[in-house]
């Protein structure tokens, strides 16, 4: 079965600094990958997704992610973090064993310092 | 506005008292599912539904029931809640299959349930 690893539980970044959140997946074939953001008290909002083609994917709110098959990674990046980006971020992959199921990582909580 | 609506958003109950968390979507989506979110575990699928009257178990179905009598609604039923069902629950829907890249899950705002 697939799994998704987000090795950083918490990350603190200064406002205006760049951000990279790590995500590694285990999957034999071409994965369908997603990044979601969860703001406090809110549901999950899709930031971006990858399913084929260009390995650099652009999303909403200035985020991008790069799919690297050789490293089984799908890291999320943003060149300049804003205080409003403080939230929890989840990487997910479509399961090949369940129907319409996303397998989620455990999440990375982003804190933004002034 | 396109949305997935869950109710209640917050609920404190006692062991054994049946409860239902409602979920409704206004996007005419065929696929609906329930996830629970627990610290350190991420989100895990409880049940899913491919269409009206078609439901199946996800990864953690024990202690839960679902029904899909109408396309827009997908309630989650806890017949006899226990403290290990204390969690944050999310309903989600999608128009097409996730595999293939065309689909995406739209999530409700979550229902925080505490079972004493």
CSV table of C-alpha atoms in Angstrom, one decimal:
chain,number,residue,atom,x,y,z
A,1,UNK,CA,0.0,0.0,0.0
A,2,UNK,CA,1.1,3.5,-0.6
A,3,UNK,CA,2.3,5.8,2.1
A,4,UNK,CA,3.1,9.5,2.3
A,5,UNK,CA,5.8,10.8,4.6
A,6,UNK,CA,6.0,14.4,5.7
A,7,UNK,CA,9.1,14.4,7.8
A,8,UNK,CA,8.7,17.8,9.4
A,9,UNK,CA,6.0,18.1,12.0
A,10,UNK,CA,6.5,21.8,12.6
A,11,UNK,CA,8.4,24.4,10.6
A,12,UNK,CA,8.9,28.1,11.5
A,13,UNK,CA,9.7,30.6,8.8
A,14,UNK,CA,10.2,34.3,9.0
A,15,UNK,CA,7.7,36.4,7.0
A,16,UNK,CA,9.2,37.2,3.6
A,17,UNK,CA,11.5,34.2,3.7
A,18,UNK,CA,11.2,31.2,1.3
A,19,UNK,CA,9.5,28.0,2.2
A,20,UNK,CA,9.9,24.4,1.3
A,21,UNK,CA,7.8,21.6,2.8
A,22,UNK,CA,8.9,18.1,2.1
A,23,UNK,CA,6.8,15.2,1.0
A,24,UNK,CA,7.9,11.7,0.0
A,25,UNK,CA,5.6,9.0,-1.3
A,26,UNK,CA,5.9,5.3,-1.9
A,27,UNK,CA,4.1,4.2,-5.1
A,28,UNK,CA,5.1,2.0,-8.0
A,29,UNK,CA,3.4,3.6,-10.9
A,30,UNK,CA,2.9,7.3,-11.8
A,31,UNK,CA,1.3,8.8,-8.7
A,32,UNK,CA,-1.4,11.4,-8.6
A,33,UNK,CA,-0.3,13.9,-5.9
A,34,UNK,CA,-2.0,16.7,-4.1
A,35,UNK,CA,-1.1,19.4,-1.6
A,36,UNK,CA,-3.9,20.7,0.7
A,37,UNK,CA,-3.8,23.5,3.2
A,38,UNK,CA,-5.9,23.5,6.4
A,39,UNK,CA,-6.3,26.9,8.2
A,40,UNK,CA,-7.4,26.8,11.8
A,41,UNK,CA,-11.0,25.8,12.1
A,42,UNK,CA,-11.4,25.3,8.4
A,43,UNK,CA,-11.6,22.5,6.0
A,44,UNK,CA,-8.9,21.4,3.6
A,45,UNK,CA,-8.3,23.6,0.5
A,46,UNK,CA,-6.6,22.3,-2.5
A,47,UNK,CA,-3.4,24.1,-3.3
A,48,UNK,CA,-2.2,22.1,-6.3
A,49,UNK,CA,-2.1,18.7,-7.9
A,50,UNK,CA,0.1,16.7,-10.2
A,51,UNK,CA,-1.0,13.9,-12.4
A,52,UNK,CA,1.2,14.1,-15.5
A,53,UNK,CA,3.2,16.4,-17.8
A,54,UNK,CA,5.3,19.2,-16.5
A,55,UNK,CA,6.9,18.2,-13.2
A,56,UNK,CA,6.7,21.8,-11.8
A,57,UNK,CA,3.2,22.5,-10.9
A,58,UNK,CA,1.8,26.0,-10.1
A,59,UNK,CA,-1.0,26.4,-7.5
A,60,UNK,CA,-3.0,29.0,-5.8
A,61,UNK,CA,-1.6,31.6,-3.3
A,62,UNK,CA,1.8,31.6,-5.0
A,63,UNK,CA,2.7,28.0,-4.2
A,64,UNK,CA,4.4,25.6,-6.5
A,65,UNK,CA,5.5,22.0,-6.2
A,66,UNK,CA,8.0,19.9,-8.1
A,67,UNK,CA,7.5,16.2,-8.8
A,68,UNK,CA,10.8,14.3,-8.7
A,69,UNK,CA,10.3,10.6,-9.6
A,70,UNK,CA,14.0,9.7,-8.9
A,71,UNK,CA,13.6,10.9,-5.3
A,72,UNK,CA,9.9,10.0,-4.8
A,73,UNK,CA,9.3,13.5,-3.7
A,74,UNK,CA,6.7,16.2,-4.2
A,75,UNK,CA,8.0,19.2,-2.2
A,76,UNK,CA,5.9,22.3,-1.8
A,77,UNK,CA,7.6,25.7,-2.2
A,78,UNK,CA,6.8,29.4,-1.9
A,79,UNK,CA,9.4,32.1,-2.6
A,80,UNK,CA,8.1,34.6,0.0
A,81,UNK,CA,5.9,33.6,2.9
A,82,UNK,CA,3.1,35.8,4.3
A,83,UNK,CA,1.8,35.7,7.8
A,84,UNK,CA,-1.5,34.4,6.4
A,85,UNK,CA,0.2,31.2,5.2
A,86,UNK,CA,0.4,29.9,8.8
A,87,UNK,CA,-1.6,26.7,8.6
A,88,UNK,CA,-1.2,23.0,8.4
A,89,UNK,CA,-0.2,21.5,5.1
A,90,UNK,CA,-1.0,18.0,3.9
A,91,UNK,CA,0.5,16.0,1.1
A,92,UNK,CA,-1.6,13.2,-0.4
A,93,UNK,CA,-1.5,10.6,-3.1
A,94,UNK,CA,-4.4,8.8,-4.7
A,95,UNK,CA,-4.6,5.2,-3.5
A,96,UNK,CA,-4.4,2.3,-5.9
A,97,UNK,CA,-6.0,-0.1,-3.4
A,98,UNK,CA,-9.1,1.9,-2.4
A,99,UNK,CA,-11.7,3.6,-4.4
A,100,UNK,CA,-11.7,7.4,-4.5
A,101,UNK,CA,-9.3,7.5,-1.6
A,102,UNK,CA,-6.5,9.8,-0.8
A,103,UNK,CA,-3.7,8.6,1.4
A,104,UNK,CA,-2.5,11.6,3.5
A,105,UNK,CA,0.7,12.4,5.2
A,106,UNK,CA,0.6,13.4,8.8
A,107,UNK,CA,0.9,17.1,8.0
A,108,UNK,CA,3.3,19.9,8.6
A,109,UNK,CA,2.4,22.8,10.7
A,110,UNK,CA,3.8,26.1,9.4
A,111,UNK,CA,4.4,28.9,11.8
A,112,UNK,CA,5.3,32.3,10.5
A,113,UNK,CA,7.4,34.6,12.7
A,114,UNK,CA,7.4,38.4,12.2
B,1,UNK,CA,-21.6,29.1,-3.8
B,2,UNK,CA,-20.2,25.6,-4.3
B,3,UNK,CA,-19.7,23.9,-1.0
B,4,UNK,CA,-19.8,20.9,1.3
B,5,UNK,CA,-21.8,21.6,4.4
B,6,UNK,CA,-21.4,19.6,7.6
B,7,UNK,CA,-23.5,19.7,10.8
B,8,UNK,CA,-22.9,20.0,13.6
B,9,UNK,CA,-19.5,21.7,13.6
B,10,UNK,CA,-18.9,20.9,17.3
B,11,UNK,CA,-20.5,18.2,19.4
B,12,UNK,CA,-19.9,16.8,22.9
B,13,UNK,CA,-21.7,13.6,23.7
B,14,UNK,CA,-21.6,10.6,26.0
B,15,UNK,CA,-20.7,7.0,25.3
B,16,UNK,CA,-23.5,5.1,23.7
B,17,UNK,CA,-25.7,7.9,22.7
B,18,UNK,CA,-26.4,7.6,19.0
B,19,UNK,CA,-25.6,10.6,16.8
B,20,UNK,CA,-25.6,11.6,13.2
B,21,UNK,CA,-23.3,14.0,11.4
B,22,UNK,CA,-24.9,15.3,8.3
B,23,UNK,CA,-23.2,16.2,5.1
B,24,UNK,CA,-24.6,17.9,2.1
B,25,UNK,CA,-23.0,19.1,-1.2
B,26,UNK,CA,-24.5,21.4,-3.8
B,27,UNK,CA,-22.2,20.5,-6.7
B,28,UNK,CA,-24.1,17.5,-8.0
B,29,UNK,CA,-21.0,15.3,-7.2
B,30,UNK,CA,-21.3,11.5,-7.6
B,31,UNK,CA,-18.6,10.6,-5.1
B,32,UNK,CA,-18.7,11.4,-1.5
B,33,UNK,CA,-16.6,10.2,1.4
B,34,UNK,CA,-15.9,10.6,5.1
B,35,UNK,CA,-12.5,11.0,6.7
B,36,UNK,CA,-11.4,11.3,10.3
B,37,UNK,CA,-8.4,13.4,11.3
B,38,UNK,CA,-6.3,12.5,14.4
B,39,UNK,CA,-3.1,14.0,15.6
B,40,UNK,CA,0.0,12.3,14.1
B,41,UNK,CA,-2.1,10.1,11.8
B,42,UNK,CA,-3.3,12.6,9.2
B,43,UNK,CA,-6.7,11.9,7.6
B,44,UNK,CA,-8.0,8.4,7.1
B,45,UNK,CA,-11.0,7.3,5.0
B,46,UNK,CA,-14.0,5.9,6.9
B,47,UNK,CA,-16.6,5.2,4.2
B,48,UNK,CA,-17.2,6.3,0.7
B,49,UNK,CA,-20.0,6.3,-1.8
B,50,UNK,CA,-19.9,6.1,-5.6
B,51,UNK,CA,-23.5,7.1,-6.1
B,52,UNK,CA,-27.0,6.8,-4.6
B,53,UNK,CA,-27.4,3.6,-2.7
B,54,UNK,CA,-23.7,2.6,-3.4
B,55,UNK,CA,-21.4,2.7,-0.4
B,56,UNK,CA,-18.4,0.8,0.8
B,57,UNK,CA,-15.9,0.7,3.6
B,58,UNK,CA,-12.7,2.7,3.8
B,59,UNK,CA,-9.8,2.1,6.1
B,60,UNK,CA,-11.4,2.7,9.5
B,61,UNK,CA,-15.1,1.8,9.2
B,62,UNK,CA,-15.6,0.1,12.6
B,63,UNK,CA,-18.2,1.8,14.7
B,64,UNK,CA,-19.7,3.9,11.8
B,65,UNK,CA,-22.5,3.6,9.4
B,66,UNK,CA,-23.4,5.6,6.3
B,67,UNK,CA,-26.3,5.9,3.9
B,68,UNK,CA,-26.7,7.6,0.5
B,69,UNK,CA,-30.4,7.9,-0.3
B,70,UNK,CA,-30.0,11.2,-2.2
B,71,UNK,CA,-27.1,12.3,-4.3
B,72,UNK,CA,-26.5,15.4,-2.3
B,73,UNK,CA,-26.5,13.9,1.2
B,74,UNK,CA,-24.2,11.5,2.9
B,75,UNK,CA,-24.7,11.3,6.7
B,76,UNK,CA,-22.3,9.6,9.0
B,77,UNK,CA,-24.0,7.6,11.8
B,78,UNK,CA,-22.4,6.6,15.1
B,79,UNK,CA,-24.8,4.0,16.6
B,80,UNK,CA,-23.0,3.7,19.9
B,81,UNK,CA,-20.2,6.2,20.2
B,82,UNK,CA,-17.1,5.4,22.2
B,83,UNK,CA,-14.3,7.7,23.4
B,84,UNK,CA,-11.9,6.4,20.7
B,85,UNK,CA,-14.2,8.0,18.2
B,86,UNK,CA,-13.3,11.4,19.5
B,87,UNK,CA,-11.9,13.1,16.4
B,88,UNK,CA,-12.3,15.7,13.7
B,89,UNK,CA,-14.5,14.5,10.9
B,90,UNK,CA,-14.5,15.7,7.3
B,91,UNK,CA,-16.9,15.0,4.6
B,92,UNK,CA,-15.6,15.3,1.0
B,93,UNK,CA,-17.0,15.1,-2.5
B,94,UNK,CA,-15.7,14.9,-6.0
B,95,UNK,CA,-17.3,15.0,-9.5
B,96,UNK,CA,-15.0,12.5,-11.2
B,97,UNK,CA,-12.6,9.8,-10.3
B,98,UNK,CA,-9.5,11.0,-8.5
B,99,UNK,CA,-7.3,8.7,-10.4
B,100,UNK,CA,-6.5,10.2,-13.8
B,101,UNK,CA,-5.9,13.6,-12.4
B,102,UNK,CA,-9.2,15.1,-13.4
B,103,UNK,CA,-10.8,14.9,-10.0
B,104,UNK,CA,-10.2,16.6,-6.7
B,105,UNK,CA,-11.8,16.3,-3.3
B,106,UNK,CA,-13.8,19.2,-2.0
B,107,UNK,CA,-13.9,19.2,1.8
B,108,UNK,CA,-16.4,20.4,4.3
B,109,UNK,CA,-15.2,22.5,7.3
B,110,UNK,CA,-15.1,19.6,9.7
B,111,UNK,CA,-17.1,18.4,12.7
B,112,UNK,CA,-15.3,18.1,15.9
B,113,UNK,CA,-16.7,15.3,18.0
B,114,UNK,CA,-15.9,14.6,21.6
B,115,UNK,CA,-17.2,11.4,23.2
B,116,UNK,CA,-17.1,11.3,27.0
